[in-house]
PDB file of C-alpha atoms in Angstrom:
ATOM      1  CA  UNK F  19       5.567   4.110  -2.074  1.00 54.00           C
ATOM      2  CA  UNK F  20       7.240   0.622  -2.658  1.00 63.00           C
ATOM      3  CA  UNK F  21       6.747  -2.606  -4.541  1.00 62.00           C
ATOM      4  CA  UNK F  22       7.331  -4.791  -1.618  1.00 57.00           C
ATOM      5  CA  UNK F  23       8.973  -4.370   1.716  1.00 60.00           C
ATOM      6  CA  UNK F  24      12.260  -4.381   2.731  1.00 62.00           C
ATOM      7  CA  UNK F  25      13.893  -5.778   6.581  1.00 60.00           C
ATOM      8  CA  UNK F  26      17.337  -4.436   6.198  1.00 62.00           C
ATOM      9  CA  UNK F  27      18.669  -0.480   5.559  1.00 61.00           C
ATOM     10  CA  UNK F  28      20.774  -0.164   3.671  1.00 68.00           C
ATOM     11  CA  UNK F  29      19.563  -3.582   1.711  1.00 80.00           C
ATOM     12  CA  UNK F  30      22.413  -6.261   2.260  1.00 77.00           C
ATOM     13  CA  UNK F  31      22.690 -10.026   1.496  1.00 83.00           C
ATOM     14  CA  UNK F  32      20.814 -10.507   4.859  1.00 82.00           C
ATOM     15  CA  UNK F  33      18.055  -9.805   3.028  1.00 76.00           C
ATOM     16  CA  UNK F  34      15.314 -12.266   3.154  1.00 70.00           C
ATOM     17  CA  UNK F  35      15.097 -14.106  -0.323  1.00 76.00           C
ATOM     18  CA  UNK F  36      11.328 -13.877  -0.728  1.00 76.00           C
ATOM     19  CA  UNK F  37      10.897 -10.136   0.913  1.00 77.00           C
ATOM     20  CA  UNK F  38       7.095  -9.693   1.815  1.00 79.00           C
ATOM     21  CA  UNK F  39       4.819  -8.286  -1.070  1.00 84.00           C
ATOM     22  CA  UNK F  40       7.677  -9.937  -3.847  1.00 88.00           C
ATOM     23  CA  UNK F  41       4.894 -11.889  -4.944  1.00 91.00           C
ATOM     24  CA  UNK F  42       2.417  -9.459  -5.150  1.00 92.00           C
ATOM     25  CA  UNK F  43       4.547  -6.999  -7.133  1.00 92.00           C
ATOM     26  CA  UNK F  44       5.485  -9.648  -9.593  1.00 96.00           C
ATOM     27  CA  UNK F  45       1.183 -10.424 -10.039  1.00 97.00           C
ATOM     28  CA  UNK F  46       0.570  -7.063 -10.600  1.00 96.00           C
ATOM     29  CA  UNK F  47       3.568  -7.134 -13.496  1.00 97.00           C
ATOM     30  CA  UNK F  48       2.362  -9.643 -15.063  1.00 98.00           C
ATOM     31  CA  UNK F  49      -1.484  -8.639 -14.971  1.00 98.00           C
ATOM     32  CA  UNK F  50      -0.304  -5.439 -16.929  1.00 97.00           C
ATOM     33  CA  UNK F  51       1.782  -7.564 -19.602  1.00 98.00           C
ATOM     34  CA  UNK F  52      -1.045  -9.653 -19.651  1.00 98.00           C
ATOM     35  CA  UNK F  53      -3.501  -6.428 -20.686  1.00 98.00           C
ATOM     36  CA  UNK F  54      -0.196  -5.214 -23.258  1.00 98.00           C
ATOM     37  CA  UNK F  55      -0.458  -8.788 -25.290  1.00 98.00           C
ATOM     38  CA  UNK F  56      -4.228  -8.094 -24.772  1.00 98.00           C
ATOM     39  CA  UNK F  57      -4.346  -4.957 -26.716  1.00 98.00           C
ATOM     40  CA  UNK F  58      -2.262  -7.018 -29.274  1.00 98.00           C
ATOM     41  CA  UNK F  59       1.631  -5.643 -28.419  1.00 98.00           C
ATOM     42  CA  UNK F  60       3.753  -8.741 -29.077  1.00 98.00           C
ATOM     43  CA  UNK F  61       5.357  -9.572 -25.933  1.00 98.00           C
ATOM     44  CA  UNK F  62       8.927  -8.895 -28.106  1.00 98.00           C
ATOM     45  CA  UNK F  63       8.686  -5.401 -27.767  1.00 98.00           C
ATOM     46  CA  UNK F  64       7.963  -4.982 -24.550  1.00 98.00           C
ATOM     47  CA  UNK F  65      11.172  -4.205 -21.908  1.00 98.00           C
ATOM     48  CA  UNK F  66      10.410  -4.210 -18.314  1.00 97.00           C
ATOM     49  CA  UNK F  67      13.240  -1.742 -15.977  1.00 97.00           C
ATOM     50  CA  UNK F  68      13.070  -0.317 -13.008  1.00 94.00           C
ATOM     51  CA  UNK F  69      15.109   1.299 -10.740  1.00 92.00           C
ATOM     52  CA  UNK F  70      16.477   0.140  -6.690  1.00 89.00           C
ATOM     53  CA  UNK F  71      13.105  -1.934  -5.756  1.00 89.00           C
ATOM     54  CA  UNK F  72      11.917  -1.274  -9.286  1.00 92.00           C
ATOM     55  CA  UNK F  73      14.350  -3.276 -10.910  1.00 94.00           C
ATOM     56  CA  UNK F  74      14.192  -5.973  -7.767  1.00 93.00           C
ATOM     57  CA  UNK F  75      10.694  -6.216  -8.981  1.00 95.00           C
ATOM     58  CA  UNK F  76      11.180  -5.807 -13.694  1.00 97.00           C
ATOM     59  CA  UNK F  77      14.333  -9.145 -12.887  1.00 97.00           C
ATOM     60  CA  UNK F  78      11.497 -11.450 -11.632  1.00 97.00           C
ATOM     61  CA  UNK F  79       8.697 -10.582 -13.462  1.00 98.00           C
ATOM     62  CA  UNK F  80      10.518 -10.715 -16.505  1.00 98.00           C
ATOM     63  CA  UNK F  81      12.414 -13.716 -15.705  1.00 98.00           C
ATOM     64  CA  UNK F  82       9.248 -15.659 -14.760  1.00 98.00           C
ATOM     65  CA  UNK F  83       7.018 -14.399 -17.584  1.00 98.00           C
ATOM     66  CA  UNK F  84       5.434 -17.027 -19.782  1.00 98.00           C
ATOM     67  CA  UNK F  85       6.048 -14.724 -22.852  1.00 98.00           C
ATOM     68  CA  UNK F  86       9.684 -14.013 -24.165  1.00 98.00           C
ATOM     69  CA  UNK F  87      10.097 -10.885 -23.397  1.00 98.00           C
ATOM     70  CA  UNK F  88      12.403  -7.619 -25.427  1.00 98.00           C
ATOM     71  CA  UNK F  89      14.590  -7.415 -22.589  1.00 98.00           C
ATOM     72  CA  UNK F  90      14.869  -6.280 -18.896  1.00 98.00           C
ATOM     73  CA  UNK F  91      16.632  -3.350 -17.215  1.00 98.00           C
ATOM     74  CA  UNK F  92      17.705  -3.049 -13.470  1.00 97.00           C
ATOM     75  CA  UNK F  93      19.743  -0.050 -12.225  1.00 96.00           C
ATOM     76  CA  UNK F  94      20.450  -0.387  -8.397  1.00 92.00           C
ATOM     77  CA  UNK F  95      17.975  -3.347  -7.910  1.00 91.00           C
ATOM     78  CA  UNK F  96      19.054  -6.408  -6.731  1.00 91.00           C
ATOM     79  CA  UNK F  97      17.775  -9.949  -7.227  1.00 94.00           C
ATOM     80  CA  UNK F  98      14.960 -11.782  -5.236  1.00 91.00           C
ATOM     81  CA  UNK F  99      14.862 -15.348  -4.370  1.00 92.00           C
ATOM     82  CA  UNK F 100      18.538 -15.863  -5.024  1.00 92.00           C
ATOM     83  CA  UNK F 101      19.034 -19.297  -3.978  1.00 92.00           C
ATOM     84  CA  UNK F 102      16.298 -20.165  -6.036  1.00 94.00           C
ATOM     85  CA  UNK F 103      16.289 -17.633  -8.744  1.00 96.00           C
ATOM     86  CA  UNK F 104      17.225 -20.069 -11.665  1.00 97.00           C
ATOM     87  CA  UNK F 105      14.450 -22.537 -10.941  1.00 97.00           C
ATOM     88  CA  UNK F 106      11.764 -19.567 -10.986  1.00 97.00           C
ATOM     89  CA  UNK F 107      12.586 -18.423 -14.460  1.00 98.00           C
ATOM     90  CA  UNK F 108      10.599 -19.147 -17.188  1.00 98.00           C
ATOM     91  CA  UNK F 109      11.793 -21.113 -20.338  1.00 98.00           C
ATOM     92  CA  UNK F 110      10.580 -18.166 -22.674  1.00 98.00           C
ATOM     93  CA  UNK F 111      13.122 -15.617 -20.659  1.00 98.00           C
ATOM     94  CA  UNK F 112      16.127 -18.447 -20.242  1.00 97.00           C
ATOM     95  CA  UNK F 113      17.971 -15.743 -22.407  1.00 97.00           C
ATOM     96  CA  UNK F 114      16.097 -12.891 -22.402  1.00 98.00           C
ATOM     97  CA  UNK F 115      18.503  -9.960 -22.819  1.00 98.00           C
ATOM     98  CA  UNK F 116      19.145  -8.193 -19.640  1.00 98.00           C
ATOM     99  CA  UNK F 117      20.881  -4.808 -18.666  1.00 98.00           C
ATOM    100  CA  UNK F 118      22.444  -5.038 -14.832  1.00 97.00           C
ATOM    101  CA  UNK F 119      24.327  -1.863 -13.423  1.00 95.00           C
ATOM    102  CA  UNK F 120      24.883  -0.475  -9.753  1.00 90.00           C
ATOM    103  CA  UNK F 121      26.909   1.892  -7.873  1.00 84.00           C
ATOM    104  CA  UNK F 122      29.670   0.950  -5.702  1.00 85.00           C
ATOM    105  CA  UNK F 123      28.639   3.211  -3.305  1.00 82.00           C
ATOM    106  CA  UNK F 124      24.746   3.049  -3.120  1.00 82.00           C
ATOM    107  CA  UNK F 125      23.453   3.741   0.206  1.00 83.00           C
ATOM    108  CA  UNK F 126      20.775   2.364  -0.245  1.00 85.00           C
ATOM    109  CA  UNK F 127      21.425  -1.155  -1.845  1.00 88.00           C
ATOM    110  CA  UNK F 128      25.059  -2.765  -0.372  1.00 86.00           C
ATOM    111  CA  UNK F 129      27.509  -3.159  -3.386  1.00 92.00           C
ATOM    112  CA  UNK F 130      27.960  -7.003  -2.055  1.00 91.00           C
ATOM    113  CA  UNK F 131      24.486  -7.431  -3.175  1.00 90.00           C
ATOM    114  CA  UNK F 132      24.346  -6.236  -6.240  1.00 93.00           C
ATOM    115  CA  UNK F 133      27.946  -7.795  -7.108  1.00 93.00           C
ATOM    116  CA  UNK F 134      26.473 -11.251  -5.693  1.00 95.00           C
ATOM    117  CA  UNK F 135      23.767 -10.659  -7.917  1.00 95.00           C
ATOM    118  CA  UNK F 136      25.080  -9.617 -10.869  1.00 96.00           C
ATOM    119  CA  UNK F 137      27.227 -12.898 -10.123  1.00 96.00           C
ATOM    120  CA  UNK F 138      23.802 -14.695 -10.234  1.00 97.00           C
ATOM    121  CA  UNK F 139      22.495 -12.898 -13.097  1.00 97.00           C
ATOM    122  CA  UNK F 140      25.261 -14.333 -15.262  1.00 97.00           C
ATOM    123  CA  UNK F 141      25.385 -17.957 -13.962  1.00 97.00           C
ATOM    124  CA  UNK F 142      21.394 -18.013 -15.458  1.00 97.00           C
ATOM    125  CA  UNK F 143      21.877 -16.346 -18.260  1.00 97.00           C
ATOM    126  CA  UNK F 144      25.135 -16.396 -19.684  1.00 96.00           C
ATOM    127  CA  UNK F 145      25.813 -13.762 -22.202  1.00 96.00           C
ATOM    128  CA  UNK F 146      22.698 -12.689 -22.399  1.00 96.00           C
ATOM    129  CA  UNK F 147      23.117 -10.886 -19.342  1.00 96.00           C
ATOM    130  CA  UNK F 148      25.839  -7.333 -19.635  1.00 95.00           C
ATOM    131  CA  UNK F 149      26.779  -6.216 -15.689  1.00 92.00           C
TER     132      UNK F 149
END
């Protein structure tokens, strides 16, 4: 299974910014945080990861939450919407704490893509952000 779809193998920076189902993934995050602060879990300690498209998909939810989240994890995920990232996150996560590692030799996700967005990462966030 997957959280969205994906054009290119191994994933590259020819990969389109908005990949199809991005959007959808990031609705059904925030439907489930929605149903956490629900059941009365402050939105503090809750940290979103994931790991290759699950970490694609824990970056933008968090980062476009409404709630300030306890930080977000990515291992081998990349980031979506990159020329556009930093006008899609929220205000609440401007500085949300965030974890960013990869592999230099991934075969799946291209090392210029997670460098490039790692790159990204920190322009947004600052030191908030550890790559």
């Amino acid at each position: 299974t997957s959280w969205f779809d994906v054009c290119t193998w191994p994933i590259n920076l020819s990969e389109p910014e908005g990949p199809e189902g991005m959007e959808e993934a990031v609705e059904l995050v925030h439907g489930m945080l929605n149903k956490l602060l629900g059941e009365g879990l402050p939105a503090e300690q809750i940290f979103l990861g994931g790991f290759s498209q699950g970490g694609t998909a824990a970056l933008l939810s968090g980062l476009t939450y409404s709630s300030r989240l306890g930080g977000l994890i990515s291992i081998s995920g990349w980031c979506a919407y990159r020329e556009e990232l930093a006008k899609k996150v929220n205000a609440a996560n401007s500085a949300v704490p965030v974890f960013f590692s990869c592999g230099r030799a991934d075969p799946t996700v291209d090392f210029e893509l997670s460098k490039k967005s790692g790159e990204i990462l920190t322009e947004i966030l600052g030191e908030a952000v550890s790559v």
